[in-house]
XYZ file of C-alpha atoms in Angstrom:
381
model
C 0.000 0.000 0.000
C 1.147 3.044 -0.884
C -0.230 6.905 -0.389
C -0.553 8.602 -3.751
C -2.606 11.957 -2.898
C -2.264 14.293 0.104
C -5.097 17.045 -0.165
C -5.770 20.044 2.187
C -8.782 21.831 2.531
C -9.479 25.285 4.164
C -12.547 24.889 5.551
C -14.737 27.778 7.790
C -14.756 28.620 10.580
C -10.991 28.821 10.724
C -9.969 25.053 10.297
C -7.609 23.406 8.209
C -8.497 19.604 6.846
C -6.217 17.226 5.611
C -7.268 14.187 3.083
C -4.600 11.705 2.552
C -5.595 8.493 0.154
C -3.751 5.670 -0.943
C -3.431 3.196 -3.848
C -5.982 0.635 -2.578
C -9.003 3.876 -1.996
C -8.382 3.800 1.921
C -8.669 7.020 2.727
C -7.445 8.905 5.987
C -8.504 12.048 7.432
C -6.706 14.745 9.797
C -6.723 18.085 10.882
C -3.215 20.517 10.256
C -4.012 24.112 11.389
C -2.961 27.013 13.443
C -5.877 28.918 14.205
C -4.860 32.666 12.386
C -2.334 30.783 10.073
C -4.060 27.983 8.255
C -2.533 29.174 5.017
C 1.059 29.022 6.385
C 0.202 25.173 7.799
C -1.363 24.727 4.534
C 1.587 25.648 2.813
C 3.875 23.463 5.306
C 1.283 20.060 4.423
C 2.621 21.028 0.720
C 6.291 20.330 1.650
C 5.918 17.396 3.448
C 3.938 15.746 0.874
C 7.362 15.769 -1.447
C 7.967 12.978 1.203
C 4.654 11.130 1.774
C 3.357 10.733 -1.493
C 4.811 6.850 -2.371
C 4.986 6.032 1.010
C 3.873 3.250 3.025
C 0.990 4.640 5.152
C 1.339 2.346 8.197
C 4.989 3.032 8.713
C 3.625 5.934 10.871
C 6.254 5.853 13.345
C 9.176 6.532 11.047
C 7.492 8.853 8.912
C 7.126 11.096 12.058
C 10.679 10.635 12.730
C 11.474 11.977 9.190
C 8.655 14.976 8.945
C 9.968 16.147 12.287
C 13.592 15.492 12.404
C 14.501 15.190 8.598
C 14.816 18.939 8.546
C 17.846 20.828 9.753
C 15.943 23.264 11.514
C 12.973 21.849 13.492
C 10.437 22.469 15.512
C 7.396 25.384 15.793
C 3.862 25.801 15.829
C 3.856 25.321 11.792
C 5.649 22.498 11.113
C 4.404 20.499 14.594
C 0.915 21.355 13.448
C 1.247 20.599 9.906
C 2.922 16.803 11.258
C -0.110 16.574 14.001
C -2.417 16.127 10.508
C -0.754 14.312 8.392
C 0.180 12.042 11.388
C -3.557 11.833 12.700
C -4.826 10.329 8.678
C -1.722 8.217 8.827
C -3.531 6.750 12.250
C -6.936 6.897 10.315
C -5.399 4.997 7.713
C -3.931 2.195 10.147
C -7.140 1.973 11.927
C -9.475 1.313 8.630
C -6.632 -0.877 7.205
C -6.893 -3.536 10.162
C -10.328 -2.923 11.033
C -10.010 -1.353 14.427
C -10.073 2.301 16.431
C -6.947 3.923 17.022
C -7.365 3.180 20.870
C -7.315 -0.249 20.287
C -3.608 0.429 18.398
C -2.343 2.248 21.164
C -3.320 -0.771 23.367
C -7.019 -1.064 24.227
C -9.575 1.219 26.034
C -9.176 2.215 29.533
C -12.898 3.605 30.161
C -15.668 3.868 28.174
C -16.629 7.308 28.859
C -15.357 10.227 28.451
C -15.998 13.664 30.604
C -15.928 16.451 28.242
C -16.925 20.306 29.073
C -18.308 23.089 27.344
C -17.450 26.600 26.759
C -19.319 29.375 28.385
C -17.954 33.043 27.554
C -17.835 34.521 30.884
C -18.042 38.565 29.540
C -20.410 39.229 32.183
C -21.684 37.811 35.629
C -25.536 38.244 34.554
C -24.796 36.172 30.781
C -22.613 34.082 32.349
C -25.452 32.409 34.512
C -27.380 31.732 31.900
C -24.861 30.507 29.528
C -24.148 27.902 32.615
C -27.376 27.311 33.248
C -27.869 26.434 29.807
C -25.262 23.859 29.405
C -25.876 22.335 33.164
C -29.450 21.922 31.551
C -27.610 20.091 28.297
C -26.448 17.486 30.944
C -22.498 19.130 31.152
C -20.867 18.678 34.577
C -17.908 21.155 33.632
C -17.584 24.135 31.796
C -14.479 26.110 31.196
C -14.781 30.530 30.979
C -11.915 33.028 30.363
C -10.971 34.806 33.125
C -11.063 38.473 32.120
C -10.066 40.321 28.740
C -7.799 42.647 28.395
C -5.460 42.451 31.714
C -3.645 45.732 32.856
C 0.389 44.478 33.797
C -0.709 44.479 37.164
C -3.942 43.458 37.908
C -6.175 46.198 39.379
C -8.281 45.223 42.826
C -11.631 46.098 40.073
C -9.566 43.450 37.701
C -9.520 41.191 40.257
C -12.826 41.702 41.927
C -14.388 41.092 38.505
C -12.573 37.959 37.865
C -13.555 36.437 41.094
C -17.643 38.226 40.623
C -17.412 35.915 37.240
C -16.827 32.586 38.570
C -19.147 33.022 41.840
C -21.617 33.379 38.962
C -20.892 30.298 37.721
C -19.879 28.049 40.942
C -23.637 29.249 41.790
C -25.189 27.812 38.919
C -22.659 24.600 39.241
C -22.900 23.977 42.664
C -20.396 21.522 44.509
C -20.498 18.719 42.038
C -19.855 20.157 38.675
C -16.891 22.076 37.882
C -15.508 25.322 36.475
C -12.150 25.922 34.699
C -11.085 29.206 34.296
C -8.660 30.161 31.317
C -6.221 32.520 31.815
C -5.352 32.830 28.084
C -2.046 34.431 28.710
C -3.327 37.424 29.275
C -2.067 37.969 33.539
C 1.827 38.885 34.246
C 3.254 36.479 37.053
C 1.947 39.155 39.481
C -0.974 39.354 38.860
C -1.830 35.930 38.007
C -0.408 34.907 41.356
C -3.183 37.705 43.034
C -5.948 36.316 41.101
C -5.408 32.640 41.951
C -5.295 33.379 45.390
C -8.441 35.176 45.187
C -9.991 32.102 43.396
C -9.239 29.574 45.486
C -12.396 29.511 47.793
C -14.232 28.868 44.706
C -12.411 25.812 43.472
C -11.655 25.729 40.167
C -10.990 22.818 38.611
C -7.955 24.474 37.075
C -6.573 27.452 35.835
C -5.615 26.893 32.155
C -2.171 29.265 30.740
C -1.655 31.750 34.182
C 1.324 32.272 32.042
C 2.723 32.967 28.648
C 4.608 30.114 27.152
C 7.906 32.025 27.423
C 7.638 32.605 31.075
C 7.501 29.349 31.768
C 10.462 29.236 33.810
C 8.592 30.964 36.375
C 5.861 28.377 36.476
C 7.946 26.742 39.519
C 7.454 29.569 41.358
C 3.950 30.326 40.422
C 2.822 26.806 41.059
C 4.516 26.958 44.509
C 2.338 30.411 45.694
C -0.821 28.477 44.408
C -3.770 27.148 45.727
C -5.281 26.083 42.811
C -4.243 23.192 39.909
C -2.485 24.808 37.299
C -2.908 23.758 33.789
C -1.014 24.805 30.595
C 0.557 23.269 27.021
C -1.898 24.205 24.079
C 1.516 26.464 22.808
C 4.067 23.737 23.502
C 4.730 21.814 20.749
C 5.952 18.502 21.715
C 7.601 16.503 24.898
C 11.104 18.708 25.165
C 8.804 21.706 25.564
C 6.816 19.913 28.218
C 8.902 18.696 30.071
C 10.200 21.829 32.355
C 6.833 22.235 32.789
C 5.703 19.140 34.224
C 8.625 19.509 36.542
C 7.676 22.761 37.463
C 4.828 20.716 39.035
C 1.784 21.524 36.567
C -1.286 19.673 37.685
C -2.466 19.321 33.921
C -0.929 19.167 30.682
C -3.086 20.476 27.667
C -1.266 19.844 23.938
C -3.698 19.720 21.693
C -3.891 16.954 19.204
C -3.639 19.431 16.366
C -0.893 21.269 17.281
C 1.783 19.335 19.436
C 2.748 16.206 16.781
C -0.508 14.365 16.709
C -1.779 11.550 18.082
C 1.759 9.909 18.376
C 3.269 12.560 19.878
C 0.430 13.161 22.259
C 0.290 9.009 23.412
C 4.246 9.896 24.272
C 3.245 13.517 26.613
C 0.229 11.509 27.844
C 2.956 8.995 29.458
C 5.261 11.504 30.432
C 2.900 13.413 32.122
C 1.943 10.239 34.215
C 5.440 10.044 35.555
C 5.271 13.464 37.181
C 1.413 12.997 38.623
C 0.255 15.468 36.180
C -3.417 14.840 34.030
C -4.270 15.264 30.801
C -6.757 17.347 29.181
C -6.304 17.685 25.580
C -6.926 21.565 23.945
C -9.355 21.361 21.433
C -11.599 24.178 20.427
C -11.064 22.976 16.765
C -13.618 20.500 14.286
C -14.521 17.316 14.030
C -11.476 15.494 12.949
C -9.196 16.980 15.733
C -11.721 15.815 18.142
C -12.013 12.758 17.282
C -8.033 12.492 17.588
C -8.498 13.612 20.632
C -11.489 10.649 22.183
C -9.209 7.984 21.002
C -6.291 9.183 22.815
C -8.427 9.929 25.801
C -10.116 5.772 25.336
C -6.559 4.523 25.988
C -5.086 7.230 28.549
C -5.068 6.361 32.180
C -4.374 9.962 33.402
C -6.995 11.269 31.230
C -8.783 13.639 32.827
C -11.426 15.739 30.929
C -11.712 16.635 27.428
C -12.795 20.400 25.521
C -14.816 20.511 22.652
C -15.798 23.090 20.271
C -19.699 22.869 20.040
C -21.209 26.254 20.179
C -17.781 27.982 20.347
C -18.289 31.444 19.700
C -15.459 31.560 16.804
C -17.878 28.719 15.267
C -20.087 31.451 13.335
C -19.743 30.096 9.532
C -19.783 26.517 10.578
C -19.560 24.315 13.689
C -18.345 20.906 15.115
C -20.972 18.492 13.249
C -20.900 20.857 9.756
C -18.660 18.389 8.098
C -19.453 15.044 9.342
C -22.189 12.319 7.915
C -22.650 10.579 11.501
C -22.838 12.435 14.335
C -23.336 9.805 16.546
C -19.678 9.568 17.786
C -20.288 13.769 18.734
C -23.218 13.084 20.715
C -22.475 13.649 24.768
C -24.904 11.625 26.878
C -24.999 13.630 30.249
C -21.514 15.407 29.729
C -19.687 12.144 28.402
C -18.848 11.499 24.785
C -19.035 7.212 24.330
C -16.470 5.126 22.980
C -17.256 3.143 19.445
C -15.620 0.507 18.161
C -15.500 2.399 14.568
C -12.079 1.711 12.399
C -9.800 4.530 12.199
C -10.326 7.867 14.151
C -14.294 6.865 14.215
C -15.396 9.837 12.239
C -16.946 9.652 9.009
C -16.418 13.462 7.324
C -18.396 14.678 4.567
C -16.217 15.025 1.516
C -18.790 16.670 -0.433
C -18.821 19.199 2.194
C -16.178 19.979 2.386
C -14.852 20.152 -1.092
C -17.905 22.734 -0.984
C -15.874 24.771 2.086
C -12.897 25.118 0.607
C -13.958 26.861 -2.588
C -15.338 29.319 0.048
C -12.011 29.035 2.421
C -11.811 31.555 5.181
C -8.825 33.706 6.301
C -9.810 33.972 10.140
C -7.545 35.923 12.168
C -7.220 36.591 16.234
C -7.663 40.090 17.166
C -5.137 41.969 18.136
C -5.635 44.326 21.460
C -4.483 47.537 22.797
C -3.894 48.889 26.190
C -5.398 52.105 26.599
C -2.432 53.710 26.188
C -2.034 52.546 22.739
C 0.461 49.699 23.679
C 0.066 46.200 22.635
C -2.104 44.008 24.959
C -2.173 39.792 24.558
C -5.168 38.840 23.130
């Protein structure tokens, strides 16, 4: 068998899809994007498909080897994200070739459930208990809100006040047995994210996602040490080097996301990793259908699996949303906050080709906003 097409489609809301087929008609499906740069990953899937194209499909571990090390210069959001989708249809591939989900290639299903939580905005106390109450009412145990928007260097006792107003709104709603993560985004210094998760404490989140920018993460240590609460963070690190300071800075979670950080081989290897340091894993994915579905069959087979994000209802999802570009949607549909495990080949998601064929002659060119302080200087987003 041999893979004689690699295809990528750009597909709204923001998402990037990648169709590789070989020279029996098994087809294999992943997802290569950087949210704001699907173009450039787009452009990276072109390079590394001089490579692929003649290749043996199910040698997946090798060709990761040579996508990510064949290079002299290695490494990145790009060229990690661009492997992560190419390496999740090489999976797809394996999985429909022998007849079996990728959990069951990675050595059999832990649990047959898995939590998953939804996304509430958290702009405003008043919408935010309604946006809870909605999804509590949808059968979700957890949802996950950003903290605040644009942070001043030092958080301001207002800043803070509002931050901790925000989730009271929503611990209300949730009560003691259903939980709130708060996402941090980046957007705190170490100061002030080390007042604010003091402050939060009493209200026990489930975790604080990204108290820091990746590059301070030498200061995580530190940070972890003052806190209170379970620090999560990895949807910007890229693969187990990156990780690993973190995890021995004593993170409680560790987030790559299945589109970003290598795929679903390089994910199995930070799902271990994390295990020897204590730390769980919650994969980041507020990306489609195919990316999710990476994401369930890592979390099948994962013993320190510990919740899972999904994108349904996102707010970026305005042009299209999680079950757009899928023919079943059976595998998408969360029973009481829990997405089920299948025993369907490959990543267990049947996409809709037509559809997205359709997409692409549309594309999209979605881009993050980009903030300013009120003094004109830049602000992270």
């Amino acid at each position: 068998m041999k893979i004689v097409r690699v295809e990528t489609f750009l597909v709204p809301p923001r998402w990037l899809f990648c169709r590789i087929e070989t020279d029996d008609g098994t087809v294999g499906w992943g997802e290569p994007v950087v949210e704001g740069r699907a173009e450039v990953v787009r452009a990276a899937v072109d390079v590394l498909t001089e490579y692929l194209v003649g290749q043996d499909p199910l040698r997946i571990q090798d060709h990761w080897q040579v996508m990510t090390k064949g290079g002299f210069y290695r490494g990145g959001p790009v060229l990690s994200s661009a492997v992560a989708g190419v390496d999740q249809a090489l999976w797809d591939i394996a999985g429909k070739t022998y007849g079996a989900p990728v959990h069951a290639l990675l050595g059999g299903p832990v649990r047959d459930q898995v939590r998953v939580y939804a996304w509430v905005g958290g702009d405003e106390p008043a919408r935010l208990t309604d946006e809870v109450t909605a999804q509590v009412e949808a059968g979700f145990t957890a949802v996950k809100m950003n903290a605040a928007g644009r942070t001043s260097p030092i958080t301001s006792p207002a800043e803070t006040a509002a931050v901790v107003e925000r989730v009271a709104a929503a611990r209300a709603v949730l009560g003691p047995d259903r939980d709130v993560a708060v996402d941090f985004h980046g957007r705190f210094s170490p100061a002030g994210a080390r007042r604010v998760l003091t402050e939060l404490a009493p209200l026990h989140p489930l975790f604080v996602e990204e108290p820091l920018l990746p590059e301070h993460g030498h200061l995580l240590a530190g940070l972890i040490a003052s806190s209170p609460v379970p620090v999560a963070t990895g949807e910007r690190l890229y693969g187990r080097a990156e990780f690993l300071p973190a995890l021995a800075a004593g993170i409680a979670v560790a987030q790559p996301d299945l589109s970003h950080a290598g795929g679903i081989s390089e994910v199995h290897r930070i799902a271990s990793l994390a295990d020897t340091y204590g730390a769980q894993l919650a994969p980041h994915c507020p990306l489609g259908p195919i990316a999710l579905a990476a994401s369930l069959q890592i979390a099948f087979c994962t013993p320190n699996f510990l919740i899972q994000e999904q994108s349904r209802g996102l707010h970026y999802n305005k042009d299209a949303d999680l079950l757009s570009y899928v023919v079943d949607t059976e595998p998408f549909r969360f029973v009481d906050g829990r997405a089920h495990r299948t025993d369907l080949p490959g990543l267990g998601v049947t996409v809709d080709e037509n559809a997205v064929r359709a997409a692409d002659r549309t594309g999209h060119a979605w881009r993050n906003p980009v903030w300013r302080h009120d003094d004109g200087s830049f602000a992270e987003w």
